[in-house]
Amino acid sequence: MSVGHIARDIEASGIPTTAVYVRSFRHVAEAMGVPRVVSPLHPMGRPMGPPGDSARQQDVLESALELLESATEGGARCDLEQPYRPVGAD
Amino acid sequence: MTESFAEFRESFSYGTRSDLSFKFLKSLPDAEAAEFLRRLLEEVGETYDTGDIAAIIDLAIDAQIAGYRPDPDRPSRWTYTDRPFAPLTKPLAESRVGLLTSSGHFAEGDDPKPFGVPNMTQQEAEDRISEFLREAPILSVIPRDLPANKLRVRHGGYDTRSTLRDHNVSFPRDALLSARDSGRIGDISERLYSFPGATAQGRIKQLAPDWAGQMHEDEIDVLLLVPV
């Protein structure tokens, strides 16, 4: 919830924000009216992706950036459904 | 003394079996928690033969989502119907991007010293979680060019093992650097920010306008927020 308060105030002050919420907390972002939310199917504590997986981390960032470009109103959301797999698990 | 299944579930949330990746067991109803554990063991049995851990990971993530499911009978105090919106004012390739995370990162030598305690351990932060939840958060400034080995993290509310292996899982500086180097974004703010998100919600709501002012002082054009 902490980031929700910050997102709302910073956005209202004129700076566009984009936030990455793991799926467990997506409903918190929705309830709080967080302006732009990317929601990967990652476990808590690993919002950007597995450790060492720079490609996934960059993909999540790219989705957050694309949302900045595409959103036309507050509450925009993009769910990322790629499964969470540790590096070397395959 | 006999332990009930409910007591067993609750022990994972800052109890005798505390495990911040599985503290959600406290919130799962008995039947759902029991079924999760049964299926987990079943999948472990499969793994003996297949070596495939995917099903275990997916099962645990699904259970976590169920554990944090909102209770319709207890709506959050922090529910809003309005949706603030500020449009982009210039292309991202010309924009300076800021980063603010609730991961509890700070720079070596700039310990926020919660409750005045220097060098607090992760374990002590977990032990004192109820105090963190009553106090205002301290916002740490992390220089964009800080060497990675000078990054520190402490947060009593989540499993920090992953971020200790790679800070970028919750403090995505490298991804931002890649985006800058490829020209996707124009620049990265020299001052990045983090705080431990397990904090008093009323206090952070009071602080948010000040933090917004800080972002304007830094002249950032957009802000990436990463809650844990």
GROMACS .gro file of C-alpha atoms in nm:
model
  318
    1MET     CA    1   0.000   0.000   0.000
    2SER     CA    2   0.292   0.231   0.072
    3VAL     CA    3   0.374   0.282  -0.295
    4GLY     CA    4   0.008   0.346  -0.376
    5HIS     CA    5   0.004   0.662  -0.164
    6ILE     CA    6   0.323   0.782  -0.330
    7ALA     CA    7   0.207   0.700  -0.682
    8ARG     CA    8  -0.116   0.894  -0.632
    9ASP     CA    9   0.054   1.206  -0.495
   10ILE     CA   10   0.339   1.215  -0.745
   11GLU     CA   11   0.101   1.159  -1.036
   12ALA     CA   12  -0.133   1.429  -0.906
   13SER     CA   13   0.165   1.665  -0.885
   14GLY     CA   14   0.217   1.624  -1.260
   15ILE     CA   15   0.483   1.353  -1.294
   16PRO     CA   16   0.364   1.038  -1.477
   17THR     CA   17   0.434   0.719  -1.282
   18THR     CA   18   0.440   0.352  -1.374
   19ALA     CA   19   0.448   0.077  -1.113
   20VAL     CA   20   0.531  -0.295  -1.101
   21TYR     CA   21   0.308  -0.493  -0.865
   22VAL     CA   22   0.345  -0.870  -0.829
   23ARG     CA   23   0.014  -1.045  -0.890
   24SER     CA   24  -0.052  -1.103  -0.518
   25PHE     CA   25  -0.075  -0.727  -0.467
   26ARG     CA   26  -0.242  -0.621  -0.792
   27HIS     CA   27  -0.571  -0.577  -0.609
   28VAL     CA   28  -0.406  -0.327  -0.374
   29ALA     CA   29  -0.302  -0.112  -0.671
   30GLU     CA   30  -0.652  -0.134  -0.814
   31ALA     CA   31  -0.821  -0.037  -0.488
   32MET     CA   32  -0.587   0.258  -0.444
   33GLY     CA   33  -0.623   0.391  -0.797
   34VAL     CA   34  -0.255   0.357  -0.885
   35PRO     CA   35  -0.223   0.528  -1.225
   36ARG     CA   36  -0.034   0.260  -1.426
   37VAL     CA   37   0.027  -0.095  -1.313
   38VAL     CA   38   0.230  -0.374  -1.468
   39SER     CA   39   0.159  -0.702  -1.291
   40PRO     CA   40   0.395  -0.993  -1.353
   41LEU     CA   41   0.314  -1.341  -1.229
   42HIS     CA   42   0.619  -1.332  -1.000
   43PRO     CA   43   0.643  -1.424  -0.633
   44MET     CA   44   0.648  -1.152  -0.370
   45GLY     CA   45   0.989  -0.989  -0.329
   46ARG     CA   46   1.086  -1.049  -0.692
   47PRO     CA   47   0.879  -0.795  -0.886
   48MET     CA   48   1.120  -0.754  -1.178
   49GLY     CA   49   1.195  -1.125  -1.219
   50PRO     CA   50   1.433  -1.396  -1.106
   51PRO     CA   51   1.782  -1.305  -0.987
   52GLY     CA   52   2.026  -1.297  -1.275
   53ASP     CA   53   1.752  -1.293  -1.539
   54SER     CA   54   1.835  -0.956  -1.693
   55ALA     CA   55   1.622  -1.035  -2.000
   56ARG     CA   56   1.306  -1.079  -1.790
   57GLN     CA   57   1.391  -0.774  -1.581
   58GLN     CA   58   1.429  -0.567  -1.899
   59ASP     CA   59   1.100  -0.706  -2.036
   60VAL     CA   60   0.915  -0.598  -1.723
   61LEU     CA   61   1.070  -0.252  -1.746
   62GLU     CA   62   0.975  -0.231  -2.114
   63SER     CA   63   0.613  -0.318  -2.029
   64ALA     CA   64   0.613  -0.043  -1.766
   65LEU     CA   65   0.752   0.204  -2.021
   66GLU     CA   66   0.498   0.100  -2.285
   67LEU     CA   67   0.221   0.165  -2.036
   68LEU     CA   68   0.349   0.521  -1.996
   69GLU     CA   69   0.313   0.563  -2.371
   70SER     CA   70  -0.022   0.391  -2.415
   71ALA     CA   71  -0.227   0.493  -2.111
   72THR     CA   72  -0.490   0.759  -2.169
   73GLU     CA   73  -0.636   0.760  -1.819
   74GLY     CA   74  -0.550   0.655  -1.465
   75GLY     CA   75  -0.590   0.291  -1.369
   76ALA     CA   76  -0.420   0.150  -1.681
   77ARG     CA   77  -0.299  -0.205  -1.632
   78CYS     CA   78  -0.092  -0.466  -1.810
   79ASP     CA   79  -0.077  -0.822  -1.677
   80LEU     CA   80   0.231  -1.024  -1.769
   81GLU     CA   81   0.158  -1.396  -1.780
   82GLN     CA   82   0.504  -1.538  -1.845
   83PRO     CA   83   0.575  -1.797  -1.574
   84TYR     CA   84   0.845  -1.735  -1.315
   85ARG     CA   85   1.141  -1.963  -1.375
   86PRO     CA   86   1.476  -1.933  -1.198
   87VAL     CA   87   1.781  -1.901  -1.420
   88GLY     CA   88   1.910  -2.249  -1.494
   89ALA     CA   89   1.585  -2.425  -1.408
   90ASP     CA   90   1.513  -2.529  -1.765
   91MET     CA   91   0.100  -2.943   2.409
   92THR     CA   92  -0.095  -3.012   2.095
   93GLU     CA   93  -0.061  -2.763   1.813
   94SER     CA   94  -0.368  -2.695   1.601
   95PHE     CA   95  -0.341  -2.667   1.225
   96ALA     CA   96  -0.436  -2.298   1.251
   97GLU     CA   97  -0.149  -2.244   1.495
   98PHE     CA   98   0.083  -2.425   1.256
   99ARG     CA   99  -0.026  -2.198   0.967
  100GLU     CA  100   0.014  -1.886   1.176
  101SER     CA  101   0.362  -1.983   1.292
  102PHE     CA  102   0.498  -1.897   0.946
  103SER     CA  103   0.403  -1.532   0.994
  104TYR     CA  104   0.664  -1.397   1.237
  105GLY     CA  105   0.617  -1.700   1.460
  106THR     CA  106   0.829  -2.000   1.546
  107ARG     CA  107   0.851  -2.104   1.180
  108SER     CA  108   0.868  -1.752   1.038
  109ASP     CA  109   0.924  -1.757   0.662
  110LEU     CA  110   0.838  -1.438   0.479
  111SER     CA  111   0.781  -1.621   0.150
  112PHE     CA  112   0.512  -1.830   0.316
  113LYS     CA  113   0.366  -1.600   0.581
  114PHE     CA  114   0.053  -1.595   0.365
  115LEU     CA  115  -0.032  -1.936   0.515
  116LYS     CA  116  -0.166  -1.742   0.811
  117SER     CA  117  -0.442  -1.600   0.590
  118LEU     CA  118  -0.536  -1.915   0.398
  119PRO     CA  119  -0.836  -2.102   0.535
  120ASP     CA  120  -0.746  -2.441   0.685
  121ALA     CA  121  -0.888  -2.642   0.396
  122GLU     CA  122  -0.707  -2.438   0.132
  123ALA     CA  123  -0.379  -2.447   0.323
  124ALA     CA  124  -0.409  -2.822   0.370
  125GLU     CA  125  -0.477  -2.875   0.002
  126PHE     CA  126  -0.181  -2.653  -0.090
  127LEU     CA  127   0.051  -2.861   0.129
  128ARG     CA  128  -0.089  -3.187  -0.008
  129ARG     CA  129  -0.037  -3.075  -0.366
  130LEU     CA  130   0.308  -2.940  -0.283
  131LEU     CA  131   0.414  -3.281  -0.153
  132GLU     CA  132   0.257  -3.448  -0.453
  133GLU     CA  133   0.460  -3.225  -0.684
  134VAL     CA  134   0.776  -3.289  -0.485
  135GLY     CA  135   0.712  -3.659  -0.544
  136GLU     CA  136   0.684  -3.590  -0.916
  137THR     CA  137   1.008  -3.396  -0.907
  138TYR     CA  138   1.195  -3.704  -0.782
  139ASP     CA  139   1.138  -3.850  -1.126
  140THR     CA  140   1.108  -3.552  -1.356
  141GLY     CA  141   1.342  -3.295  -1.205
  142ASP     CA  142   1.091  -3.036  -1.323
  143ILE     CA  143   1.035  -2.770  -1.057
  144ALA     CA  144   0.797  -2.558  -1.266
  145ALA     CA  145   0.483  -2.707  -1.112
  146ILE     CA  146   0.612  -2.644  -0.760
  147ILE     CA  147   0.686  -2.279  -0.834
  148ASP     CA  148   0.351  -2.221  -1.005
  149LEU     CA  149   0.167  -2.389  -0.718
  150ALA     CA  150   0.342  -2.174  -0.458
  151ILE     CA  151   0.274  -1.853  -0.652
  152ASP     CA  152  -0.094  -1.945  -0.690
  153ALA     CA  153  -0.116  -2.012  -0.316
  154GLN     CA  154   0.050  -1.680  -0.241
  155ILE     CA  155  -0.203  -1.499  -0.458
  156ALA     CA  156  -0.483  -1.679  -0.272
  157GLY     CA  157  -0.326  -1.590   0.063
  158TYR     CA  158  -0.323  -1.218  -0.017
  159ARG     CA  159  -0.672  -1.221  -0.169
  160PRO     CA  160  -0.874  -0.928  -0.033
  161ASP     CA  161  -1.147  -1.011   0.217
  162PRO     CA  162  -1.475  -0.871   0.080
  163ASP     CA  163  -1.604  -0.837   0.435
  164ARG     CA  164  -1.310  -0.621   0.537
  165PRO     CA  165  -1.251  -0.356   0.268
  166SER     CA  166  -0.922  -0.170   0.294
  167ARG     CA  167  -0.926   0.172   0.455
  168TRP     CA  168  -0.709   0.286   0.165
  169THR     CA  169  -0.962   0.252  -0.115
  170TYR     CA  170  -1.010   0.535  -0.364
  171THR     CA  171  -1.246   0.578  -0.654
  172ASP     CA  172  -1.052   0.850  -0.834
  173ARG     CA  173  -0.762   0.766  -1.065
  174PRO     CA  174  -0.496   1.038  -1.085
  175PHE     CA  175  -0.346   1.077  -1.431
  176ALA     CA  176  -0.065   1.291  -1.568
  177PRO     CA  177   0.011   1.241  -1.940
  178LEU     CA  178   0.360   1.203  -2.079
  179THR     CA  179   0.487   1.543  -2.184
  180LYS     CA  180   0.772   1.430  -2.407
  181PRO     CA  181   0.897   1.109  -2.570
  182LEU     CA  182   1.061   0.860  -2.335
  183ALA     CA  183   1.378   0.882  -2.544
  184GLU     CA  184   1.403   1.243  -2.424
  185SER     CA  185   1.281   1.180  -2.070
  186ARG     CA  186   1.473   1.157  -1.746
  187VAL     CA  187   1.347   0.856  -1.551
  188GLY     CA  188   1.348   0.831  -1.173
  189LEU     CA  189   1.329   0.516  -0.960
  190LEU     CA  190   1.161   0.472  -0.623
  191THR     CA  191   1.124   0.130  -0.462
  192SER     CA  192   0.981   0.005  -0.134
  193SER     CA  193   1.245  -0.268  -0.118
  194GLY     CA  194   1.440  -0.119   0.172
  195HIS     CA  195   1.763  -0.052  -0.018
  196PHE     CA  196   2.022   0.199   0.099
  197ALA     CA  197   2.383   0.285   0.026
  198GLU     CA  198   2.670   0.154   0.236
  199GLY     CA  199   2.767   0.429   0.476
  200ASP     CA  200   2.417   0.581   0.468
  201ASP     CA  201   2.228   0.343   0.694
  202PRO     CA  202   1.884   0.492   0.775
  203LYS     CA  203   1.928   0.346   1.127
  204PRO     CA  204   1.566   0.257   1.206
  205PHE     CA  205   1.476   0.344   1.568
  206GLY     CA  206   1.831   0.479   1.599
  207VAL     CA  207   1.981   0.132   1.569
  208PRO     CA  208   2.297   0.120   1.356
  209ASN     CA  209   2.368  -0.190   1.146
  210MET     CA  210   2.031  -0.349   1.221
  211THR     CA  211   2.023  -0.703   1.083
  212GLN     CA  212   1.752  -0.840   0.857
  213GLN     CA  213   1.652  -1.073   1.140
  214GLU     CA  214   1.612  -0.785   1.384
  215ALA     CA  215   1.404  -0.595   1.126
  216GLU     CA  216   1.176  -0.900   1.101
  217ASP     CA  217   1.160  -0.931   1.479
  218ARG     CA  218   1.060  -0.563   1.508
  219ILE     CA  219   0.807  -0.561   1.223
  220SER     CA  220   0.524  -0.434   1.443
  221GLU     CA  221   0.734  -0.130   1.537
  222PHE     CA  222   0.812  -0.061   1.171
  223LEU     CA  223   0.440  -0.070   1.097
  224ARG     CA  224   0.383   0.211   1.349
  225GLU     CA  225   0.665   0.443   1.238
  226ALA     CA  226   0.717   0.682   0.948
  227PRO     CA  227   0.948   0.546   0.677
  228ILE     CA  228   1.291   0.690   0.606
  229LEU     CA  229   1.355   0.760   0.238
  230SER     CA  230   1.710   0.664   0.137
  231VAL     CA  231   1.888   0.836  -0.151
  232ILE     CA  232   2.093   0.597  -0.362
  233PRO     CA  233   2.333   0.756  -0.608
  234ARG     CA  234   2.267   0.626  -0.958
  235ASP     CA  235   2.634   0.540  -1.005
  236LEU     CA  236   2.684   0.369  -0.668
  237PRO     CA  237   2.889   0.049  -0.718
  238ALA     CA  238   2.662  -0.255  -0.688
  239ASN     CA  239   2.870  -0.393  -0.401
  240LYS     CA  240   2.783  -0.082  -0.197
  241LEU     CA  241   2.409  -0.150  -0.214
  242ARG     CA  242   2.249  -0.274   0.107
  243VAL     CA  243   1.897  -0.396   0.178
  244ARG     CA  244   1.694  -0.448   0.495
  245HIS     CA  245   1.319  -0.493   0.516
  246GLY     CA  246   1.127  -0.680   0.782
  247GLY     CA  247   0.832  -0.754   0.555
  248TYR     CA  248   0.961  -0.973   0.273
  249ASP     CA  249   1.211  -1.244   0.189
  250THR     CA  250   1.523  -1.050   0.089
  251ARG     CA  251   1.722  -1.355  -0.023
  252SER     CA  252   1.641  -1.293  -0.387
  253THR     CA  253   1.744  -0.928  -0.386
  254LEU     CA  254   2.065  -1.016  -0.201
  255ARG     CA  255   2.148  -1.245  -0.494
  256ASP     CA  256   2.066  -0.973  -0.748
  257HIS     CA  257   1.951  -0.632  -0.632
  258ASN     CA  258   1.787  -0.579  -0.970
  259VAL     CA  259   1.495  -0.806  -0.880
  260SER     CA  260   1.352  -0.522  -0.672
  261PHE     CA  261   1.581  -0.227  -0.751
  262PRO     CA  262   1.606  -0.242  -1.131
  263ARG     CA  263   1.897  -0.012  -1.192
  264ASP     CA  264   2.064  -0.236  -1.451
  265ALA     CA  265   1.746  -0.259  -1.659
  266LEU     CA  266   1.724   0.121  -1.654
  267LEU     CA  267   2.088   0.149  -1.758
  268SER     CA  268   2.023  -0.088  -2.050
  269ALA     CA  269   1.720   0.119  -2.152
  270ARG     CA  270   1.928   0.435  -2.140
  271ASP     CA  271   2.218   0.282  -2.332
  272SER     CA  272   1.983   0.161  -2.605
  273GLY     CA  273   1.820   0.503  -2.631
  274ARG     CA  274   1.480   0.379  -2.512
  275ILE     CA  275   1.488   0.640  -2.235
  276GLY     CA  276   1.679   0.966  -2.237
  277ASP     CA  277   1.844   0.959  -1.897
  278ILE     CA  278   1.824   0.824  -1.543
  279SER     CA  279   1.800   1.056  -1.246
  280GLU     CA  280   2.124   1.082  -1.049
  281ARG     CA  281   1.930   1.029  -0.727
  282LEU     CA  282   1.740   0.703  -0.689
  283TYR     CA  283   1.523   0.625  -0.388
  284SER     CA  284   1.417   0.339  -0.166
  285PHE     CA  285   1.247   0.284   0.167
  286PRO     CA  286   1.115  -0.016   0.358
  287GLY     CA  287   0.751  -0.037   0.257
  288ALA     CA  288   0.644  -0.207   0.580
  289THR     CA  289   0.557   0.120   0.748
  290ALA     CA  290   0.273   0.323   0.898
  291GLN     CA  291   0.028   0.392   0.615
  292GLY     CA  292  -0.108   0.711   0.769
  293ARG     CA  293   0.244   0.846   0.806
  294ILE     CA  294   0.346   0.769   0.450
  295LYS     CA  295   0.031   0.931   0.321
  296GLN     CA  296   0.136   1.246   0.508
  297LEU     CA  297   0.489   1.225   0.365
  298ALA     CA  298   0.389   1.159   0.004
  299PRO     CA  299   0.350   1.528  -0.096
  300ASP     CA  300   0.702   1.601   0.033
  301TRP     CA  301   0.839   1.308  -0.162
  302ALA     CA  302   0.658   1.435  -0.472
  303GLY     CA  303   0.831   1.771  -0.419
  304GLN     CA  304   1.164   1.589  -0.407
  305MET     CA  305   1.093   1.432  -0.747
  306HIS     CA  306   1.027   1.778  -0.892
  307GLU     CA  307   1.353   1.908  -0.746
  308ASP     CA  308   1.528   1.624  -0.924
  309GLU     CA  309   1.359   1.736  -1.248
  310ILE     CA  310   1.252   1.387  -1.344
  311ASP     CA  311   1.001   1.346  -1.626
  312VAL     CA  312   0.864   1.004  -1.529
  313LEU     CA  313   0.897   0.780  -1.226
  314LEU     CA  314   0.928   0.402  -1.211
  315LEU     CA  315   0.783   0.266  -0.887
  316VAL     CA  316   0.867  -0.082  -0.765
  317PRO     CA  317   0.677  -0.201  -0.459
  318VAL     CA  318   0.770  -0.534  -0.304
   0.00000   0.00000   0.00000
